[in-house]
Short mmCIF file of C-alpha atoms and ligand atoms in Angstrom, two decimals:
data_model
loop_
_atom_site.label_atom_id
_atom_site.label_comp_id
_atom_site.label_asym_id
_atom_site.label_seq_id
_atom_site.Cartn_x
_atom_site.Cartn_y
_atom_site.Cartn_z
CA MET A 1 -28.73 42.14 -16.85
CA ASP A 2 -28.43 42.26 -20.61
CA HIS A 3 -28.87 45.92 -21.35
CA GLY A 4 -28.93 47.05 -24.93
CA PRO A 5 -28.60 50.55 -26.31
CA GLU A 6 -32.31 51.15 -25.56
CA GLU A 7 -31.70 50.96 -21.83
CA ILE A 8 -28.82 53.41 -22.11
CA ALA A 9 -31.00 55.75 -24.19
CA LEU A 10 -33.75 55.62 -21.57
CA ALA A 11 -31.22 56.36 -18.84
CA VAL A 12 -29.79 59.28 -20.85
CA ASN A 13 -33.29 60.71 -21.30
CA ARG A 14 -33.93 60.43 -17.60
CA LEU A 15 -30.71 62.31 -16.84
CA ARG A 16 -31.46 64.99 -19.48
CA SER A 17 -34.77 65.73 -17.80
CA GLY A 18 -33.06 66.17 -14.44
CA GLY A 19 -33.99 62.68 -13.18
CA LEU A 20 -32.08 60.04 -11.25
CA VAL A 21 -30.47 56.86 -12.60
CA ALA A 22 -28.84 54.10 -10.55
CA PHE A 23 -25.77 52.76 -12.29
CA PRO A 24 -23.65 49.68 -11.66
CA THR A 25 -20.00 50.10 -10.81
CA GLU A 26 -17.31 47.70 -9.68
CA THR A 27 -17.44 49.23 -6.15
CA VAL A 28 -21.15 49.68 -5.34
CA TYR A 29 -24.22 50.92 -7.25
CA GLY A 30 -24.26 54.70 -7.65
CA LEU A 31 -27.14 57.19 -7.79
CA ALA A 32 -26.42 59.33 -10.82
CA ALA A 33 -27.41 62.84 -11.82
CA ASP A 34 -25.88 65.47 -14.09
CA ALA A 35 -23.02 67.03 -12.11
CA PHE A 36 -23.62 70.39 -13.83
CA ASP A 37 -27.37 70.44 -13.03
CA PRO A 38 -27.68 71.73 -9.44
CA ARG A 39 -31.38 70.89 -9.21
CA ALA A 40 -30.75 67.28 -10.23
CA VAL A 41 -27.88 67.06 -7.75
CA ALA A 42 -30.19 68.44 -5.05
CA ARG A 43 -32.59 65.59 -5.89
CA VAL A 44 -29.78 63.08 -5.20
CA PHE A 45 -29.20 64.59 -1.75
CA SER A 46 -32.90 64.52 -0.89
CA ALA A 47 -33.56 61.01 -2.30
CA LYS A 48 -30.69 59.67 -0.18
CA GLY A 49 -31.40 61.84 2.85
CA ARG A 50 -27.73 62.76 2.58
CA PRO A 51 -26.41 65.63 4.70
CA ALA A 52 -25.45 68.62 2.55
CA HIS A 53 -21.95 68.62 4.07
CA ASN A 54 -21.06 65.20 2.57
CA PRO A 55 -19.63 65.90 -0.92
CA LEU A 56 -20.32 63.72 -3.98
CA ILE A 57 -17.86 61.92 -6.23
CA VAL A 58 -18.07 62.91 -9.89
CA HIS A 59 -17.93 60.03 -12.38
CA VAL A 60 -16.24 60.51 -15.74
CA SER A 61 -15.37 58.34 -18.75
CA GLY A 62 -11.66 59.17 -18.52
CA PRO A 63 -9.04 61.86 -17.91
CA SER A 64 -10.24 64.19 -20.68
CA MET A 65 -13.70 64.41 -19.13
CA ALA A 66 -12.12 64.70 -15.67
CA ARG A 67 -10.45 67.94 -16.82
CA ARG A 68 -13.90 69.57 -17.07
CA VAL A 69 -14.54 69.37 -13.34
CA VAL A 70 -11.12 70.37 -12.01
CA GLN A 71 -9.12 73.56 -12.22
CA ASN A 72 -6.01 71.86 -13.40
CA TRP A 73 -5.22 68.21 -14.18
CA PRO A 74 -1.67 67.63 -12.95
CA GLU A 75 0.81 65.15 -14.35
CA GLN A 76 0.48 63.08 -11.14
CA ALA A 77 -3.24 62.64 -11.87
CA ASP A 78 -2.44 61.49 -15.38
CA ARG A 79 -0.10 58.86 -14.01
CA LEU A 80 -2.67 57.63 -11.51
CA ALA A 81 -5.36 57.48 -14.18
CA ALA A 82 -3.06 55.56 -16.51
CA SER A 83 -2.41 52.99 -13.77
CA PHE A 84 -5.79 52.71 -12.03
CA TRP A 85 -8.59 53.99 -14.31
CA PRO A 86 -11.09 52.74 -15.03
CA GLY A 87 -11.06 51.56 -11.43
CA PRO A 88 -11.80 52.20 -7.74
CA LEU A 89 -9.64 55.29 -7.18
CA SER A 90 -11.20 58.73 -6.60
CA ILE A 91 -8.86 61.70 -6.98
CA VAL A 92 -9.49 64.95 -5.08
CA LEU A 93 -8.34 68.17 -6.79
CA PRO A 94 -9.30 71.86 -6.79
CA ALA A 95 -12.73 72.13 -8.45
CA ALA A 96 -13.45 74.00 -11.68
CA ASP A 97 -15.07 77.39 -11.12
CA ASP A 98 -18.24 76.44 -13.02
CA LEU A 99 -18.85 73.15 -11.16
CA PRO A 100 -21.96 73.69 -8.99
CA ARG A 101 -20.82 73.93 -5.37
CA ILE A 102 -23.63 71.67 -4.20
CA VAL A 103 -21.48 68.82 -5.60
CA THR A 104 -18.52 69.70 -3.38
CA SER A 105 -20.63 70.67 -0.35
CA GLY A 106 -19.40 74.20 -0.84
CA GLY A 107 -15.74 73.23 -0.63
CA PRO A 108 -12.94 74.19 -3.01
CA THR A 109 -12.13 70.61 -4.11
CA VAL A 110 -13.90 67.85 -6.02
CA ALA A 111 -13.44 64.06 -6.02
CA VAL A 112 -13.43 62.46 -9.49
CA ARG A 113 -13.19 58.89 -10.71
CA CYS A 114 -13.70 56.69 -13.77
CA PRO A 115 -15.71 53.58 -12.82
CA ASP A 116 -14.83 50.16 -14.20
CA HIS A 117 -18.13 48.89 -15.56
CA PRO A 118 -18.90 48.67 -19.29
CA LEU A 119 -22.55 49.66 -18.90
CA THR A 120 -21.78 52.76 -16.86
CA LEU A 121 -18.87 53.79 -19.06
CA ALA A 122 -21.27 53.51 -22.02
CA LEU A 123 -23.82 55.61 -20.13
CA ILE A 124 -21.34 58.38 -19.30
CA GLU A 125 -20.04 58.39 -22.89
CA ALA A 126 -23.59 58.55 -24.28
CA TYR A 127 -24.55 61.31 -21.87
CA GLY A 128 -21.34 63.12 -22.73
CA SER A 129 -20.96 64.90 -19.41
CA PRO A 130 -19.84 64.09 -15.86
CA LEU A 131 -22.29 62.47 -13.44
CA VAL A 132 -22.35 62.56 -9.65
CA GLY A 133 -22.69 59.07 -8.21
CA PRO A 134 -22.90 58.54 -4.45
CA SER A 135 -23.91 55.07 -3.34
CA ALA A 136 -27.53 54.31 -4.25
CA ASN A 137 -28.84 53.79 -0.71
CA ARG A 138 -30.32 55.86 2.08
CA SER A 139 -27.62 57.88 3.77
CA GLY A 140 -25.80 56.03 6.55
CA ARG A 141 -27.18 52.61 5.66
CA VAL A 142 -25.63 49.59 3.95
CA SER A 143 -24.35 50.30 0.43
CA PRO A 144 -25.96 48.45 -2.52
CA THR A 145 -24.05 45.86 -4.55
CA THR A 146 -26.98 44.56 -6.62
CA PRO A 147 -29.91 46.19 -8.47
CA GLN A 148 -32.25 44.48 -5.98
CA HIS A 149 -30.51 46.35 -3.16
CA VAL A 150 -31.11 49.63 -4.99
CA ARG A 151 -34.79 48.85 -5.55
CA ALA A 152 -35.19 48.07 -1.86
CA SER A 153 -34.22 51.68 -1.04
CA PHE A 154 -36.15 53.71 -3.59
CA ALA A 155 -39.75 53.80 -4.71
CA GLY A 156 -40.52 52.27 -8.09
CA ASP A 157 -40.48 55.33 -10.29
CA GLU A 158 -38.09 57.56 -8.40
CA VAL A 159 -34.96 55.98 -9.83
CA PHE A 160 -34.26 54.32 -13.20
CA VAL A 161 -32.08 51.28 -12.39
CA LEU A 162 -29.52 50.00 -14.88
CA ASP A 163 -28.92 46.33 -14.07
CA GLY A 164 -25.24 45.45 -14.39
CA GLY A 165 -25.18 42.42 -12.11
CA PRO A 166 -23.43 42.26 -8.74
CA SER A 167 -20.57 44.68 -8.03
CA SER A 168 -17.24 42.84 -8.23
CA VAL A 169 -15.16 44.86 -5.74
CA GLY A 170 -18.00 45.45 -3.29
CA ILE A 171 -16.66 48.35 -1.20
CA GLU A 172 -16.29 52.03 -2.05
CA SER A 173 -13.34 53.55 -3.89
CA THR A 174 -10.08 54.64 -2.33
CA VAL A 175 -10.25 58.45 -2.01
CA LEU A 176 -6.91 60.18 -2.53
CA ASP A 177 -6.50 63.90 -1.85
CA LEU A 178 -4.05 65.05 -4.50
CA SER A 179 -4.57 68.71 -3.62
CA ARG A 180 -2.27 68.23 -0.62
CA ASP A 181 1.45 67.68 -0.45
CA PRO A 182 2.13 64.91 0.27
CA PRO A 183 -1.12 63.43 -1.04
CA ILE A 184 -3.24 61.74 1.63
CA ILE A 185 -5.67 58.81 1.61
CA LEU A 186 -9.02 60.06 2.90
CA ARG A 187 -10.84 56.75 2.56
CA PRO A 188 -9.18 53.34 2.26
CA GLY A 189 -10.19 50.98 -0.54
CA VAL A 190 -8.80 48.10 -2.55
CA ILE A 191 -6.30 50.36 -4.34
CA THR A 192 -3.66 50.64 -1.65
CA ARG A 193 -1.35 53.33 -0.32
CA ALA A 194 1.61 51.17 -1.35
CA GLU A 195 0.36 50.92 -4.96
CA ILE A 196 -0.36 54.65 -5.15
CA SER A 197 2.98 55.59 -3.58
CA SER A 198 4.83 53.44 -6.05
CA VAL A 199 3.07 55.01 -9.05
CA LEU A 200 3.66 58.56 -7.76
CA GLY A 201 7.17 57.92 -6.51
CA VAL A 202 6.34 59.64 -3.20
CA ASP A 203 5.15 58.34 0.16
CA VAL A 204 1.44 58.97 0.31
CA ALA A 205 0.06 59.67 3.81
CA ALA A 206 -2.52 57.44 5.47
CA GLY A 207 -5.72 59.16 6.60
CA PRO A 208 -7.12 58.69 10.09
CA ALA A 209 -9.40 55.85 9.01
CA ALA A 210 -6.68 53.89 7.24
CA GLY A 211 -4.14 54.01 10.05
CA ASP A 212 -5.99 53.24 13.24
CA ASN A 213 -6.19 49.81 14.70
CA PRO A 214 -8.37 50.02 17.78
CA GLU A 215 -8.95 47.25 20.27
CA ILE A 216 -11.68 44.83 19.41
CA PRO A 217 -14.59 45.00 20.02
CA VAL A 218 -14.96 48.69 19.31
CA ARG A 219 -16.39 50.54 22.31
CA SER A 220 -15.78 54.23 21.92
CA PRO A 221 -19.03 56.17 21.50
CA GLY A 222 -18.67 59.25 19.41
CA MET A 223 -15.26 58.25 18.10
CA LEU A 224 -16.56 56.54 15.02
CA ASP A 225 -19.06 57.84 12.54
CA GLN A 226 -21.82 55.35 12.22
CA HIS A 227 -22.15 54.46 8.54
CA TYR A 228 -22.86 51.43 6.35
CA ALA A 229 -25.20 50.41 9.15
CA PRO A 230 -27.76 47.61 9.06
CA ARG A 231 -31.18 48.13 10.66
CA ALA A 232 -30.39 45.77 13.52
CA ARG A 233 -27.65 46.72 15.95
CA ALA A 234 -24.36 45.14 14.95
CA GLN A 235 -21.22 44.39 16.94
CA LEU A 236 -17.77 43.00 16.29
CA VAL A 237 -16.80 39.84 18.18
CA THR A 238 -13.81 37.55 18.28
CA ALA A 239 -14.28 33.95 17.10
CA SER A 240 -14.01 32.75 20.69
CA GLY A 241 -16.74 35.19 21.73
CA VAL A 242 -19.40 33.65 19.50
CA ALA A 243 -20.39 30.95 21.99
CA ALA A 244 -21.26 33.58 24.62
CA LEU A 245 -23.65 35.54 22.37
CA PRO A 246 -27.31 35.56 23.35
CA PRO A 247 -29.46 33.08 21.43
CA GLY A 248 -31.01 34.53 18.30
CA THR A 249 -27.96 36.64 17.46
CA VAL A 250 -27.35 36.51 13.71
CA VAL A 251 -23.66 35.78 13.18
CA ILE A 252 -21.58 36.76 10.14
CA GLY A 253 -18.40 34.71 10.32
CA PHE A 254 -16.36 31.81 9.08
CA ASP A 255 -17.28 28.21 8.70
CA THR A 256 -15.26 26.65 11.52
CA SER A 257 -17.66 25.29 14.08
CA GLY A 258 -20.45 25.11 11.55
CA GLU A 259 -22.71 26.16 14.39
CA GLY A 260 -25.02 29.15 14.43
CA MET A 261 -23.26 30.86 11.55
CA ALA A 262 -25.99 32.59 9.53
CA VAL A 263 -23.71 34.10 6.89
CA VAL A 264 -20.41 32.42 5.98
CA MET A 265 -17.74 34.76 4.63
CA PRO A 266 -14.72 34.17 2.36
CA ARG A 267 -11.36 34.21 4.19
CA ASP A 268 -9.49 36.29 1.63
CA ALA A 269 -9.66 40.10 1.82
CA ARG A 270 -10.99 40.74 -1.67
CA GLY A 271 -13.59 37.98 -1.45
CA TYR A 272 -14.67 39.32 1.94
CA ALA A 273 -15.01 42.87 0.58
CA ALA A 274 -17.11 41.67 -2.35
CA ALA A 275 -19.45 39.77 -0.02
CA LEU A 276 -19.63 42.28 2.86
CA TYR A 277 -22.66 44.46 2.07
CA ARG A 278 -24.76 41.56 0.86
CA ALA A 279 -23.90 39.76 4.10
CA LEU A 280 -24.99 42.74 6.21
CA ARG A 281 -28.26 42.96 4.29
CA ASP A 282 -28.89 39.22 4.52
CA ALA A 283 -28.14 39.25 8.25
CA ASP A 284 -30.52 42.16 8.69
CA ALA A 285 -33.26 40.25 6.88
CA ALA A 286 -32.63 37.19 9.06
CA CYS A 287 -32.69 39.22 12.29
CA PRO A 288 -35.86 39.05 14.38
CA PRO A 289 -37.24 42.42 15.60
CA GLY A 290 -34.95 43.71 18.34
CA GLY A 291 -32.36 41.04 17.47
CA ARG A 292 -28.68 41.65 16.95
CA ILE A 293 -26.01 41.01 14.38
CA ALA A 294 -22.50 39.90 15.40
CA VAL A 295 -19.61 40.05 12.95
CA VAL A 296 -16.64 37.79 13.66
CA VAL A 297 -13.46 39.83 13.20
CA PRO A 298 -11.49 38.40 10.28
CA GLU A 299 -7.78 37.58 10.38
CA THR A 300 -6.41 40.64 8.69
CA GLY A 301 -2.70 40.05 8.08
CA GLY A 302 -0.89 38.95 4.97
CA GLN A 303 -0.17 40.56 1.65
CA ASP A 304 -3.66 42.09 1.41
CA ARG A 305 -3.25 43.84 4.76
CA GLU A 306 -4.31 47.19 3.28
CA VAL A 307 -7.43 45.70 1.71
CA TRP A 308 -8.30 44.29 5.13
CA GLU A 309 -7.87 47.80 6.56
CA ALA A 310 -10.44 49.04 4.06
CA VAL A 311 -12.78 46.22 5.08
CA MET A 312 -12.24 46.93 8.79
CA ASP A 313 -12.95 50.63 8.20
CA ARG A 314 -16.43 49.66 6.89
CA LEU A 315 -17.01 47.08 9.64
CA ARG A 316 -16.13 49.50 12.45
CA ARG A 317 -18.57 52.05 11.12
CA ALA A 318 -21.30 49.46 10.50
CA CYS A 319 -20.86 48.29 14.10
CA ALA A 320 -20.32 51.70 15.70
CA ASP A 321 -22.36 52.61 18.74
CA ARG A 322 -25.58 54.46 17.93
CA GLU A 323 -27.10 57.42 19.59
P1 AMP B 401 -19.99 58.06 -1.35
O1 AMP B 401 -20.44 58.81 -2.52
O2 AMP B 401 -21.11 57.67 -0.42
O3 AMP B 401 -19.08 56.93 -1.71
O4 AMP B 401 -19.10 59.09 -0.48
C1 AMP B 401 -18.23 59.97 -1.12
C2 AMP B 401 -17.11 60.26 -0.20
O5 AMP B 401 -16.01 60.75 -0.96
C3 AMP B 401 -17.38 61.34 0.82
O6 AMP B 401 -18.01 60.85 1.96
C4 AMP B 401 -15.98 61.86 1.12
O7 AMP B 401 -15.38 61.00 2.06
C5 AMP B 401 -15.28 61.69 -0.21
N1 AMP B 401 -15.23 62.95 -0.96
C6 AMP B 401 -16.04 63.35 -1.97
N2 AMP B 401 -15.71 64.56 -2.40
C7 AMP B 401 -14.67 64.98 -1.66
C8 AMP B 401 -13.90 66.18 -1.61
N3 AMP B 401 -14.11 67.19 -2.42
N4 AMP B 401 -12.93 66.25 -0.69
C9 AMP B 401 -12.71 65.22 0.16
N5 AMP B 401 -13.41 64.07 0.16
C10 AMP B 401 -14.38 63.94 -0.73
MG1 MG B 402 -22.21 55.96 0.48
#
């Protein structure tokens, strides 16, 4: 994972020729292309199998580069950037007229963030221009938190992978729509509504994903978008439900009984988030053909309640009914 300037130069060359580079971030690994090169961005969509209606987040080295992709960089955005960048907060604002609309899925707004990883900040600086960076996995599947995860999804030469070690946060950024009044959280993450509200001095609204708290286990076909999904079918179970699972079920849970627990998770919200996608991938690998994964619902209270909400958002989608 020790990448010198040569690796960055190779990655820059790849981007200049319209190619794809996987970069490490603190959230998950991203699949980068030049945000102002529509053909390169189209390659990102096709490599991922991503639907054209799912817009990409643009990655920048800081607020001055962010100004290039938006119409206007408001004072509120400056305050958020000063508090949370580099870091896992994406800010949605009206898009600059010259930003290719393939990036925004044709919409009038763009999401922008500055990732907190030295290698990727160096890459963006060296490239000198904003990069799109959706998660470096096939659309709908489990996000990658290591370079090995990225390589498992893409053929050898298709993507140049910058190895920056495991992602420290482990789940995707909080997405905040600052084009609305009041601003609204579109996707929960480890930067919380409470933190954002306090920096802005206004009550930020919770999006549909952040606020709901459905009964467990989730059983509402069509209600939840399936996403972050392992290959094997996955379901949420309570700790007391583990004993009743059919034999051969691969369980992601906590080390209480010590019995039948294939993947043991940390009990704190941030530790759980950092371990989540690796756990889903490991469980998938351990699952026999036709087997199932069961995820024991964590205890989600306490001071990191909002981080748990972000974790539960991912778990519900990973375990959503398929059809
Ligand atoms: P991913 O790149 O896989 O982390 O997904 C990016 C997500 O960011 C999308 O699925 C949207 O939820 C959100 N997003 C990106 N751009 C916009 C935008 N212009 N407006 C609203 N949400 C956005
Ligand atoms: Mg993704």
